[in-house]
Coordinates of C-alpha atoms and ligand atoms in Angstrom, one line a residue:
X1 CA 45.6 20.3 -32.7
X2 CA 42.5 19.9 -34.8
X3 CA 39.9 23.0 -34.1
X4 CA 37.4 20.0 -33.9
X5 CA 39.3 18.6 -31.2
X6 CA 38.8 21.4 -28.6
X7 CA 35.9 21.7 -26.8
X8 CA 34.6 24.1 -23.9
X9 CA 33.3 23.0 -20.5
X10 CA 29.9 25.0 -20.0
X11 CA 30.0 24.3 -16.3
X12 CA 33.2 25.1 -15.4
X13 CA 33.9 28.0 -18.4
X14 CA 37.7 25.9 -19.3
X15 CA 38.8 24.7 -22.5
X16 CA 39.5 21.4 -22.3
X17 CA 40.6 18.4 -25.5
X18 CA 40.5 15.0 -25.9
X19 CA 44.2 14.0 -27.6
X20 CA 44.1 11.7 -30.6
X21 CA 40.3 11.8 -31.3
X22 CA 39.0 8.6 -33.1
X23 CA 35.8 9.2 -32.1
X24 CA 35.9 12.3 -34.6
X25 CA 33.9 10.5 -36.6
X26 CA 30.9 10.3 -34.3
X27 CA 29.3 13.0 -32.7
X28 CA 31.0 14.4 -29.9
X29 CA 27.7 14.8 -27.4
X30 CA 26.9 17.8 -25.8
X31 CA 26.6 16.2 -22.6
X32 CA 30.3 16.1 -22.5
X33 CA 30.8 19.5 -22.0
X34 CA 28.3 20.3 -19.5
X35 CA 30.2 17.9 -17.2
X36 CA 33.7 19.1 -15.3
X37 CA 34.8 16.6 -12.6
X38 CA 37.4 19.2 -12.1
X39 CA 36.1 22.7 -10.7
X40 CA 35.7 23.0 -6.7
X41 CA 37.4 22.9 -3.7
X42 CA 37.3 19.0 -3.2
X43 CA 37.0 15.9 -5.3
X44 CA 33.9 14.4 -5.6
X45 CA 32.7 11.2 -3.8
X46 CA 31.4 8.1 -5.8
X47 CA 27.5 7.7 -5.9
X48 CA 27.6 3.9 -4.3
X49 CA 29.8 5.6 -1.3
X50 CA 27.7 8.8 -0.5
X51 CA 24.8 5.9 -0.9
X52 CA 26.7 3.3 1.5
X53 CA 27.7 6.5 3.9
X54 CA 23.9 7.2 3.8
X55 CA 23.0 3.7 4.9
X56 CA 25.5 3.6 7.5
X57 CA 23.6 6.3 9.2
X58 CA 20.2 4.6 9.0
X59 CA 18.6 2.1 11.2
X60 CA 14.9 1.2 11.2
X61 CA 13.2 3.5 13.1
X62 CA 12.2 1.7 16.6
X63 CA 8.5 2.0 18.4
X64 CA 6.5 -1.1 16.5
X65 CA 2.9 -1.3 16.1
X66 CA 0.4 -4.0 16.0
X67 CA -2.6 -3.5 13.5
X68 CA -5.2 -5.4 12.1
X69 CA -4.3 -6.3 8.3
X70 CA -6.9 -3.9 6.9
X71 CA -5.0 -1.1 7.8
X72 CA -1.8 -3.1 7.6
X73 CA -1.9 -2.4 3.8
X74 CA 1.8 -1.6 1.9
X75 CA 3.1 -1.2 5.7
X76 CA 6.7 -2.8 7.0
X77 CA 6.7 -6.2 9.5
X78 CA 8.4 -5.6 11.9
X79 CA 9.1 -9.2 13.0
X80 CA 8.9 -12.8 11.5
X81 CA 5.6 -14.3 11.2
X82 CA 5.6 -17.3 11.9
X83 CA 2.1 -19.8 11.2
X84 CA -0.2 -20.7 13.4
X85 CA -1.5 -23.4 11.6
X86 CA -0.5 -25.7 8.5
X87 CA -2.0 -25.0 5.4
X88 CA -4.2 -26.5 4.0
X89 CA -5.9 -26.4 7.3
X90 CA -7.3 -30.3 6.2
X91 CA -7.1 -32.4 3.2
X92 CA -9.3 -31.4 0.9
X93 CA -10.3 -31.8 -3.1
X94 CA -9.0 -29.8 -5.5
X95 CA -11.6 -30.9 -8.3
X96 CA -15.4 -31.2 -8.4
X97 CA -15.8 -34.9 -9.0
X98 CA -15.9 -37.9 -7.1
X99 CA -14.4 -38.8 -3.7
X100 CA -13.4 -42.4 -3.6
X101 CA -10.7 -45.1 -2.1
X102 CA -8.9 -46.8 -4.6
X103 CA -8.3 -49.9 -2.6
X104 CA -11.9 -50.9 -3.8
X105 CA -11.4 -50.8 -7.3
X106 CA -10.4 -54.1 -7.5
X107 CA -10.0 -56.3 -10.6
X108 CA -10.5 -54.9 -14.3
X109 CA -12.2 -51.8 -14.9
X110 CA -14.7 -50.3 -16.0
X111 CA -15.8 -49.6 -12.2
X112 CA -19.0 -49.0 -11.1
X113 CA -19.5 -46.9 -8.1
X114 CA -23.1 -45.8 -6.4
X115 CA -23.0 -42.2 -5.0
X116 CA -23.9 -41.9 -1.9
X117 CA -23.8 -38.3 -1.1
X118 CA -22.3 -35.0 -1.8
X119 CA -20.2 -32.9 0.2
X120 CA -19.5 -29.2 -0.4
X121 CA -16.6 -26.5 0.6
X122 CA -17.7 -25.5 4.0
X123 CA -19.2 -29.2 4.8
X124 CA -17.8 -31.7 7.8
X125 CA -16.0 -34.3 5.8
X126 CA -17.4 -37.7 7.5
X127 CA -16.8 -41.1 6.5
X128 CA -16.8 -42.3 3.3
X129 CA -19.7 -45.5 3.0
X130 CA -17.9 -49.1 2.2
X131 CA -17.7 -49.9 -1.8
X132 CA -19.5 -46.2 -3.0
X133 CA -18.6 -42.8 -3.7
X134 CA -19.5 -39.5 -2.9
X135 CA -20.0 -36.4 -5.2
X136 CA -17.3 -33.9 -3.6
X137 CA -17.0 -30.0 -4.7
X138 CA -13.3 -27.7 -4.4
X139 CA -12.3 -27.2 -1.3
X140 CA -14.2 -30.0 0.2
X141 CA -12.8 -31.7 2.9
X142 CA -12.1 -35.0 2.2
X143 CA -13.9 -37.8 4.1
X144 CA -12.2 -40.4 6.4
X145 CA -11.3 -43.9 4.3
X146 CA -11.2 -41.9 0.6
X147 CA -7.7 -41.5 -0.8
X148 CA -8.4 -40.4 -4.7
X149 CA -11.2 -37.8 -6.4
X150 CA -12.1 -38.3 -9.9
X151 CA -12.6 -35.2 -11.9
X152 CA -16.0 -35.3 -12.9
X153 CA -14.9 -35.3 -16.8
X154 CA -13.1 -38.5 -16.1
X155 CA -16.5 -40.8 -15.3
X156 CA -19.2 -41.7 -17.3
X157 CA -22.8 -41.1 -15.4
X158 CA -25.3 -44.2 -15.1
X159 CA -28.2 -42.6 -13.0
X160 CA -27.1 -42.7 -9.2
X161 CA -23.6 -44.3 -10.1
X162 CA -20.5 -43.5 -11.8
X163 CA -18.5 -45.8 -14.5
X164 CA -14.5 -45.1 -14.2
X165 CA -12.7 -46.7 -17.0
X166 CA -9.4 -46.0 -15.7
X167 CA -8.0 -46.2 -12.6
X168 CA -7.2 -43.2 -10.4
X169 CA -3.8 -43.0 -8.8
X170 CA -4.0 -42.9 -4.6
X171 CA -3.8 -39.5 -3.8
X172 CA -5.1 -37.8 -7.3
X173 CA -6.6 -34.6 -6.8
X174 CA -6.0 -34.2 -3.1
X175 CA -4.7 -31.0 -1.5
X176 CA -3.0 -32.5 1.7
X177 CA -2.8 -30.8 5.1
X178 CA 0.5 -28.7 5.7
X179 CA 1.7 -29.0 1.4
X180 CA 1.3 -25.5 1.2
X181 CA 3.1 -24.3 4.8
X182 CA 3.8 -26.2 8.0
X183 CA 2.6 -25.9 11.8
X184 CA 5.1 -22.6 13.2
X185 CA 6.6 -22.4 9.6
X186 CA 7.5 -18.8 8.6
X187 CA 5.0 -16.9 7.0
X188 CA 7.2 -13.6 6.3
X189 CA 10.0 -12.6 7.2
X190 CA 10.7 -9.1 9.3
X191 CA 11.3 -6.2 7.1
X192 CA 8.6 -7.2 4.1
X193 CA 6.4 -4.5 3.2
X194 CA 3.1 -5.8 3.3
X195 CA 1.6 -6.2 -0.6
X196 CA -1.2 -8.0 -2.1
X197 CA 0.5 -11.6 -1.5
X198 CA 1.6 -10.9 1.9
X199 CA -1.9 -9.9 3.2
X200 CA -2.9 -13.5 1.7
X201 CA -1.1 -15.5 3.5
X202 CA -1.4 -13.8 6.3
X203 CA -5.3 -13.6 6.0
X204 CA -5.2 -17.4 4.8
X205 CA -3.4 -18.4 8.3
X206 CA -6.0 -17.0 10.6
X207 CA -3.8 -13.8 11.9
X208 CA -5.6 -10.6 12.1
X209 CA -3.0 -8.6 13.4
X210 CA 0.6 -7.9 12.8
X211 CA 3.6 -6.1 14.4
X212 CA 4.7 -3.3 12.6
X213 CA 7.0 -1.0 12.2
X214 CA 5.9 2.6 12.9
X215 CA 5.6 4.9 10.0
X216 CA 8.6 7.2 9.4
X217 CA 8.6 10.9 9.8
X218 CA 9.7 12.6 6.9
X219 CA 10.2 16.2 6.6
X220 CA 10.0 17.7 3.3
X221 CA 11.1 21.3 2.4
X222 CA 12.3 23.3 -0.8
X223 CA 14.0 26.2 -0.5
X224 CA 14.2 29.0 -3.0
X225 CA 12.8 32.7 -3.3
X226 CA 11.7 31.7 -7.0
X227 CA 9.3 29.0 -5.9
X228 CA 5.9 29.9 -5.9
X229 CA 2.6 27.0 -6.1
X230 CA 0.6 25.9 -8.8
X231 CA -2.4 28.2 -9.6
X232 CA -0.5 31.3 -7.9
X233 CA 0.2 34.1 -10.1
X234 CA 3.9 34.8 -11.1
X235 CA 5.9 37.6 -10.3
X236 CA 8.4 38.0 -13.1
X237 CA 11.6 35.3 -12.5
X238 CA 9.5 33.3 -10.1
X239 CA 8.6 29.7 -11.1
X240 CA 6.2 27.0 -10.0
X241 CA 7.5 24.6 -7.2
X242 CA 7.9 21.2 -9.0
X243 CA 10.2 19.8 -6.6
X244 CA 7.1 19.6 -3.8
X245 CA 5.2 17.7 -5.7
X246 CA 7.6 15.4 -7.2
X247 CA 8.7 14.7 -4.2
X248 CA 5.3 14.3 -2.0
X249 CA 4.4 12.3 -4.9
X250 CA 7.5 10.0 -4.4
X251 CA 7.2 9.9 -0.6
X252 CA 3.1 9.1 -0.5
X253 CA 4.0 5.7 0.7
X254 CA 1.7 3.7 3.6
X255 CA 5.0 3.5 5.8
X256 CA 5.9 7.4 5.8
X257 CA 4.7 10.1 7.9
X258 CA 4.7 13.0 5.8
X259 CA 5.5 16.6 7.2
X260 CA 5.5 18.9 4.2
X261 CA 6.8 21.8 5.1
X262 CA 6.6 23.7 2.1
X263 CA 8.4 26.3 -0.1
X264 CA 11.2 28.3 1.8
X265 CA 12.6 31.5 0.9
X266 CA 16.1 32.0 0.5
X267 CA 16.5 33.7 3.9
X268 CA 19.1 32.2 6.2
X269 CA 17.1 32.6 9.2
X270 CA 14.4 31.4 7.9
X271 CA 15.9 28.1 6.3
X272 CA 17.7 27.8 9.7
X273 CA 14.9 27.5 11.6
X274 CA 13.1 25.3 9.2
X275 CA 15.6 23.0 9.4
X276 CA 15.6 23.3 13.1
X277 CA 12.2 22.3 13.3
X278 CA 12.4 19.6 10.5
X279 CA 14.8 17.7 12.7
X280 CA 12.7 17.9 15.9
X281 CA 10.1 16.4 14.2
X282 CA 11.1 14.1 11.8
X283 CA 13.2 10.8 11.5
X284 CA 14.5 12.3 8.2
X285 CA 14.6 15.9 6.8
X286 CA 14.7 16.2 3.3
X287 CA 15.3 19.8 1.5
X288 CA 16.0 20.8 -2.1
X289 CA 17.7 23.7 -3.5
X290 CA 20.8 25.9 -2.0
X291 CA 23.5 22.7 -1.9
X292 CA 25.5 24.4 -4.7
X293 CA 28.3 27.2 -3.9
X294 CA 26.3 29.6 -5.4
X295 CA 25.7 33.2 -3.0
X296 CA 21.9 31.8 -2.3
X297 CA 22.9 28.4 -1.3
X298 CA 22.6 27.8 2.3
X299 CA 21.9 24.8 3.1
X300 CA 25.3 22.6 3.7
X301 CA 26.9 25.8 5.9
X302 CA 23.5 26.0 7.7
X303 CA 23.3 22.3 8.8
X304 CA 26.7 22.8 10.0
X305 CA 25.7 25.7 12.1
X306 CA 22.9 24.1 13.8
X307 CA 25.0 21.2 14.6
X308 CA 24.4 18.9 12.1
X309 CA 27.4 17.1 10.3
X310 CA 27.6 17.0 6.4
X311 CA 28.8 13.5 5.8
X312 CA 28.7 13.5 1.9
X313 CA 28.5 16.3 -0.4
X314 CA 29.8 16.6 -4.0
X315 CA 29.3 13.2 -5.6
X316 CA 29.8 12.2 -9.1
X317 CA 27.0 11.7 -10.2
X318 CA 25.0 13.3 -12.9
X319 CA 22.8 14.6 -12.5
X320 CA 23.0 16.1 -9.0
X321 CA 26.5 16.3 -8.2
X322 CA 25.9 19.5 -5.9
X323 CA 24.0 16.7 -3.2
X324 CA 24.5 15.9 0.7
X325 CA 23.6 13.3 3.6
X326 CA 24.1 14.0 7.0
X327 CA 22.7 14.5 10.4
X328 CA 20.8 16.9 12.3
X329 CA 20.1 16.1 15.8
X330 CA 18.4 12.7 15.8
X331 CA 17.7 12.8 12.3
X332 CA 19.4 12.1 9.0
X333 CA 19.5 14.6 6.5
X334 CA 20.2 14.3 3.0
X335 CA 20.0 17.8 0.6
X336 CA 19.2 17.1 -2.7
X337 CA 19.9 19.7 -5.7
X338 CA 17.0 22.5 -6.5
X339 CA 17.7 21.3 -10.4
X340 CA 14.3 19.0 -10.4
X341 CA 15.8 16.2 -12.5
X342 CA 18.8 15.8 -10.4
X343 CA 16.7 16.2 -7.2
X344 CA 14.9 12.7 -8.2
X345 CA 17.4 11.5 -9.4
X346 CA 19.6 11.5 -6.3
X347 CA 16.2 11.0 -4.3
X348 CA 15.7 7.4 -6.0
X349 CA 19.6 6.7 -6.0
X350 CA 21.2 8.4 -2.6
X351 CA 18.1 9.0 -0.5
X352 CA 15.3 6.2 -1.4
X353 CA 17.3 3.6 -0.1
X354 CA 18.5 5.5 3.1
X355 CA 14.4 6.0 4.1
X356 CA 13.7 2.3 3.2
X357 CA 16.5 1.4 5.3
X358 CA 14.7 3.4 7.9
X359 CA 11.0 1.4 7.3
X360 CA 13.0 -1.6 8.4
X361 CA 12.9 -2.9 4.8
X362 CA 15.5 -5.7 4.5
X363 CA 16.2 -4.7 0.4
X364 CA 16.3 -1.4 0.0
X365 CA 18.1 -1.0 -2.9
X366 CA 16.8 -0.5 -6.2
X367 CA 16.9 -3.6 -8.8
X368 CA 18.4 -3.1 -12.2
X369 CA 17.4 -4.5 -15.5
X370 CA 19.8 -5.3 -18.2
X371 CA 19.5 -3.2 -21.2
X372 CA 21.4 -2.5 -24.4
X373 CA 22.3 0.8 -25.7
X374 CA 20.7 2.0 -29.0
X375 CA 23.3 4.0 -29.9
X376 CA 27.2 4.8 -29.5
X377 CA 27.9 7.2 -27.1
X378 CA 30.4 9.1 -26.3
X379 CA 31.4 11.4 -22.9
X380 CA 33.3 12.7 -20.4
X381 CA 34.2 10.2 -18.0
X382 CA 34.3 10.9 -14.3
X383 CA 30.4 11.0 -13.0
X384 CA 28.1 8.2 -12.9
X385 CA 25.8 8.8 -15.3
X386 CA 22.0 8.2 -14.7
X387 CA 20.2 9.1 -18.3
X388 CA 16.6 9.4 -18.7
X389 CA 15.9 7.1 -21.3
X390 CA 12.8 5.2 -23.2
X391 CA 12.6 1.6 -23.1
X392 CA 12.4 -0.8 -26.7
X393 CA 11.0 -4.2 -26.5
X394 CA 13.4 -6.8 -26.2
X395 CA 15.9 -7.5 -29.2
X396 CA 16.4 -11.4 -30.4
X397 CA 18.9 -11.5 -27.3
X398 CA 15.8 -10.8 -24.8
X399 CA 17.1 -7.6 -23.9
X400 CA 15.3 -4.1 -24.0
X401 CA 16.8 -1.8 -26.1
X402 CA 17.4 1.9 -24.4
X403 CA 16.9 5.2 -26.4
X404 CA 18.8 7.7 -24.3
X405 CA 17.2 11.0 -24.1
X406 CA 19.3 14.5 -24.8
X407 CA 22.0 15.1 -22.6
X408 CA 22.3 18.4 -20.1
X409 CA 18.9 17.2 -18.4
X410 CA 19.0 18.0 -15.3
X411 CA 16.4 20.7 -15.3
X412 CA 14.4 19.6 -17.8
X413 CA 11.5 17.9 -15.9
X414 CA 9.4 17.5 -19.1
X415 CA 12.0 15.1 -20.7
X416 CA 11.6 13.3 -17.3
X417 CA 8.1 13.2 -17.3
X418 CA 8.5 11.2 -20.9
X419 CA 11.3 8.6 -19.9
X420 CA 10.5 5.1 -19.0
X421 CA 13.4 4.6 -16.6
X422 CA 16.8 5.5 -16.0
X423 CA 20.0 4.6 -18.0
X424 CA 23.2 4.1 -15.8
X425 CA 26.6 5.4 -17.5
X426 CA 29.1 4.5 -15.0
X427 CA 31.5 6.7 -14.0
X428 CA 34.7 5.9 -15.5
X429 CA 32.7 4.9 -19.0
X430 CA 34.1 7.4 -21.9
X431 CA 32.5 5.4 -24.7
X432 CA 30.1 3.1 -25.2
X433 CA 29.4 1.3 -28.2
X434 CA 25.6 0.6 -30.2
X435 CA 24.5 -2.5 -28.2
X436 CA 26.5 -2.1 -25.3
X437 CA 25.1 -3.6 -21.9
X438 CA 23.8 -1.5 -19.5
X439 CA 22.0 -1.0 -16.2
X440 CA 18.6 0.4 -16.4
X441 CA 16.1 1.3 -13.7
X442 CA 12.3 1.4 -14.7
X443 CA 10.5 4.1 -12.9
Ligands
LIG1 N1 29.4 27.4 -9.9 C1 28.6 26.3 -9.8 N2 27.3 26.4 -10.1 C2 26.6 25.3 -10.1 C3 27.1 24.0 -9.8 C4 28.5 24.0 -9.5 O1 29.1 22.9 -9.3 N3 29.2 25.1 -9.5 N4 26.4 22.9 -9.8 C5 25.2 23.0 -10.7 C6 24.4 21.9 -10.5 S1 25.1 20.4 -11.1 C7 23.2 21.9 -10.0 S2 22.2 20.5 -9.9 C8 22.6 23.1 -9.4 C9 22.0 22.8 -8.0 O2 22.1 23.8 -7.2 P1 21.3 24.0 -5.9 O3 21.1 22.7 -5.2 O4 22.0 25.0 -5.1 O5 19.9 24.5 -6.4 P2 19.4 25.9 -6.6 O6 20.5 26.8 -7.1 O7 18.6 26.3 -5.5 O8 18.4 25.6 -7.8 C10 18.9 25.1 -9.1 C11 17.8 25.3 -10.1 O9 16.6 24.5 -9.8 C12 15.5 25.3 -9.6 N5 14.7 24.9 -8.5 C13 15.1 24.9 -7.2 N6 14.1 24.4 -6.5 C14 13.1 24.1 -7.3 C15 11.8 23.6 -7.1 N7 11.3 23.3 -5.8 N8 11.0 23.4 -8.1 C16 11.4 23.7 -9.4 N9 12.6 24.2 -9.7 C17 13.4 24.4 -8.6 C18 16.1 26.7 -9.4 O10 15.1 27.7 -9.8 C19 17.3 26.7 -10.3 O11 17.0 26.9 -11.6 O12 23.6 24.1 -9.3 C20 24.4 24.3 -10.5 N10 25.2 25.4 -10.3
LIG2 O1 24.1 17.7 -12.7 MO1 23.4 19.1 -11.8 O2 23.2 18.0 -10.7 O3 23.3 19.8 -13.4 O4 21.7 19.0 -12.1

């Protein structure tokens, strides 16, 4: 065998080859070798099925709310709306012009119309006078007998009257009653987190409450001995807890509940009780650090021992293949890696979904965009991939182009903060060619 053929697994310490080596001629990346699929006890689990197992465990959380929509604001519905009105409330102009009925206009044009009046958004509409017209503003309601307004640019202005030249088309420039929704039409469905757009129409229909879902507890801790805070001084080997704020950051959302619970030392008491009180309190208990085999790492056997169930652990998915879900008491848990690239990672991918799932939301998985890769690439199949990477403008083809950033990132939170999005490799994928399609997820 070629020297250049063999190549060592940093994670795993084996030598392993790749027989009959085309791809000699490109470079062999680095992120193949920090990636065995083959060392520990068990095999690992695909991503989508520790995510599905994850959903499986959540429901929306039950106890709704009603609030008015001011402080409604990004939260979850937790029923249909349903109007109770039509919209437009009445017919009404949707041009400042003249009001008019068309059934007058009788015989060649030009017409000549006297104007009799004016009415404003925020006027009664009355009746429209026999054989004149009235000066009418957007939003106006429009008066009984009119059928057509004429946009003020269309007529020519003789002192109190108006010359048309052409004639208007029944209906022209008339917002009718009920276009826009009906009478008991739904307004939003259950399960819609409330944004700019839902407030609207929700505001436009008169409502000013709505039934909501009640916020869901989270409970948020890291574990590690290193981990000290921002601004504290550092002892040597210690290092600043990322993870706490990347993932207070992530959770700061109008439908969570947070209960940050801080850095926790390496101590299995002290993690034990932690977790204890993380699941009395909380809908869903989040930690990071300690899922690895390593002598410090806790948390899996811990869960176990206070009851909890592991229902995933060890998924192939990179980064973050050292990553659990599971219960404790009446809440879920998922563990996610101390690595804070791989923590994120498997937060957006295994555990975002789970908590919106939680919220009541009725999509909770992410949406991909189609990308192409920049360049070839070659790896290791076996772990789904998910690549920070930075994001071209589309190609010809209308497709973003996708720069993948250096393999063996797991840790390196810097190269995260510079990413646009994430790159998807899937699992089974050992090469990929310059142009190649692929899944990416902006952050
Ligand atoms: N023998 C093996 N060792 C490791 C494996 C393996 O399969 N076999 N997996 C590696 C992978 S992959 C990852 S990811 C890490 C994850 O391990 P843990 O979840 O046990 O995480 P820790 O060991 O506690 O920490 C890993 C790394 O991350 C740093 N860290 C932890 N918490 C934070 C935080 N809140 N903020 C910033 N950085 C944090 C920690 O200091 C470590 O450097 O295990 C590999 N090992
Ligand atoms: O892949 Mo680990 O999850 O290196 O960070």
């Amino acid at each position: 065998m070629d020297r250049a053929d063999v190549r060592i697994c940093i994670d795993c310490g084996l030598w392993l080859w790749r027989a009959g080596l085309e791809e000699k001629k490109m470079v062999f990346e680095a992120s193949a070798l920090n990636d065995c699929t083959t060392a520990g006890p068990t095999p690992l689990m695909g991503w989508q099925e520790a995510r599905a197992i994850g959903l499986s465990l959540a429901g929306p959380v039950d106890g709704d709310v009603s609030l008015p929509l001011a402080q409604a604001v990004g939260r979850v519905t937790a029923t249909p709306c349903a109007s109770p009105v039509a919209l437009p409330l009445f017919d009404n102009s949707a041009m400042d012009g003249f009001v008019l009925a068309t059934s007058g206009l009788t015989g060649q044009g030009p017409w000549t119309l006297s104007v009799a009046g004016r009415i404003a958004a925020g006027d009664t509409a009355g009746t429209l006078p026999r054989g004149a017209a009235l000066r009418i503003l957007t939003g106006a309601p429009i008066p009984a007998g009119a059928d057509a307004v004429i946009m003020q640019e269309h007529v020519r202005r003789q002192g109190a009257a108006i010359v048309l030249d052409d004639l208007p088309a029944p209906g022209i420039n008339i917002r009718r009653a009920g276009e826009d929704l009906v009478l008991g039409g739904e307004v939003l469905p259950a399960g819609r987190e409330l944004g700019p757009r839902e407030l609207g129409v929700l505001a436009a229909t008169g409502q000013s409450e709505v039934t909501l879902r009640r916020r869901v507890r989270v409970a948020l801790l890291c574990s590690g001995s290193e981990l000290r805070e921002p601004g504290e001084v550092l002892a040597p080997g210690q290092i600043w807890n990322a993870n706490r704020y990347l993932l207070t950051a992530a959770l700061a959302l109008p439908w969570v509940e947070l209960v940050d619970l801080g850095a926790v030392p390496d101590n299995p008491a002290r993690l034990a009780a932690a977790l204890n009180h993380a699941s009395r309190t909380a809908d869903l208990v989040i930690s990071t650090g300690g899922m690895a085999d390593g002598d410090e790492d806790h948390m899996p056997r811990l869960l176990r021992e206070g009851g909890g169930s592991v229902q995933a652990l060890r998924v192939a998915i990179k980064p973050g293949k050292p990553v659990g879900i599971g219960t404790l008491g009446g809440a879920i848990y998922v563990g996610l890696p101390g690595n804070p690239v791989a923590a994120f990672v498997t937060w957006l991918m295994l555990g975002a979904p789970l908590l919106r799932k939680l919220a009541g939301i009725t999509d909770p998985l992410p949406v991909f965009q189609t990308a192409r890769l920049s360049a070839p690439l070659i790896r290791r199949p076996g772990r789904a991939e998910f690549r920070p990477a930075s994001l071209r403008p589309a190609g010809p083809d209308g497709l973003p182009v996708a720069e993948l950033m250096a393999p063996n990132f797991a840790a390196r939170i810097a190269l995260l903060a510079s990413a646009d999005g994430l790159a998807l490799i899937p699992a089974d994928a050992d090469r990929l060619d310059a142009g190649a399609h692929i899944d990416f997820l902006r952050f």
